[in-house]
């Protein structure tokens, strides 16, 4: 079974950059001004989920 990974809702993301700077795995980058999680790097620590001011990041099983 696949492990859950963080996932950014691109409709909600404001590209504030908060999750990008806090990710310990450097797993988040921007793509077309929206945050994107590299699921190969993500360890589902949920720090970004707690950091996002608008709740745009969730944890999902891919
Ligand atoms: S869950 Fe943790 S490792 Fe994964 S993208 Fe968010 S901060 Fe980075
Ligand atoms: S913290 Fe939330 S709003 Fe800010 S860039 Fe990350 S996903 Fe987007």
Coordinates of C-alpha atoms and ligand atoms in Angstrom, one line a residue:
X1 CA 0.0 0.0 0.0
X2 CA 1.2 3.5 -0.9
X3 CA 2.1 5.9 1.8
X4 CA 0.2 9.2 2.1
X5 CA 2.0 12.3 0.7
X6 CA 1.2 16.0 0.9
X7 CA -0.8 17.4 -1.9
X8 CA -1.4 21.1 -2.8
X9 CA -4.9 22.2 -3.9
X10 CA -3.9 24.5 -6.8
X11 CA -7.3 26.2 -6.8
X12 CA -6.6 27.4 -3.3
X13 CA -2.9 28.0 -3.2
X14 CA -1.9 31.7 -3.0
X15 CA 1.8 31.0 -3.6
X16 CA 2.8 32.7 -0.4
X17 CA 5.9 30.4 -0.1
X18 CA 5.4 29.5 3.5
X19 CA 5.3 25.8 2.9
X20 CA 8.3 25.9 0.5
X21 CA 10.6 27.5 3.1
X22 CA 9.6 25.2 5.9
X23 CA 9.7 21.8 4.2
X24 CA 12.6 19.8 5.7
X25 CA 12.9 17.7 2.6
X26 CA 13.0 20.5 0.1
X27 CA 10.1 18.7 -1.5
X28 CA 8.0 21.8 -2.4
X29 CA 8.7 24.0 -5.3
X30 CA 6.6 26.4 -7.4
X31 CA 5.1 25.6 -10.8
X32 CA 3.2 28.3 -12.6
X33 CA 3.1 30.3 -9.4
X34 CA 1.5 27.4 -7.4
X35 CA 3.2 25.2 -4.8
X36 CA 3.8 21.6 -5.9
X37 CA 4.9 18.7 -3.8
X38 CA 7.5 16.3 -5.1
X39 CA 6.0 13.1 -3.9
X40 CA 9.4 11.3 -4.3
X41 CA 10.9 13.5 -1.6
X42 CA 7.9 14.0 0.7
X43 CA 8.0 12.0 3.9
X44 CA 4.5 13.2 5.0
X45 CA 5.7 15.0 8.1
X46 CA 2.7 17.3 7.8
X47 CA 4.6 20.4 8.7
X48 CA 3.5 22.1 5.5
X49 CA -0.1 21.2 6.2
X50 CA 0.0 22.9 9.5
X51 CA 1.8 25.9 8.1
X52 CA -0.4 26.7 5.1
X53 CA -2.6 29.7 6.2
X54 CA -5.5 28.7 4.0
X55 CA -5.6 25.0 4.4
X56 CA -4.5 24.3 0.8
X57 CA -2.4 21.3 1.6
X58 CA -3.8 17.9 2.5
X59 CA -2.3 14.5 2.9
X60 CA -3.5 11.9 0.3
X61 CA -2.5 8.4 -0.7
X62 CA -1.5 8.5 -4.4
Ligands
LIG1 S1 4.6 16.7 4.4 FE1 6.6 17.4 5.2 S2 8.1 16.5 3.7 FE2 6.0 16.4 2.7 S3 6.0 18.3 1.5 FE3 5.0 18.8 3.5 S4 6.7 19.6 4.8 FE4 7.6 18.6 3.0
LIG2 S1 1.6 27.7 2.4 FE1 -0.4 27.2 1.3 S2 -0.9 29.1 0.1 FE2 1.3 29.2 0.8 S3 2.4 28.4 -1.0 FE3 2.1 26.7 0.4 S4 0.2 25.7 -0.3 FE4 0.3 27.8 -1.3

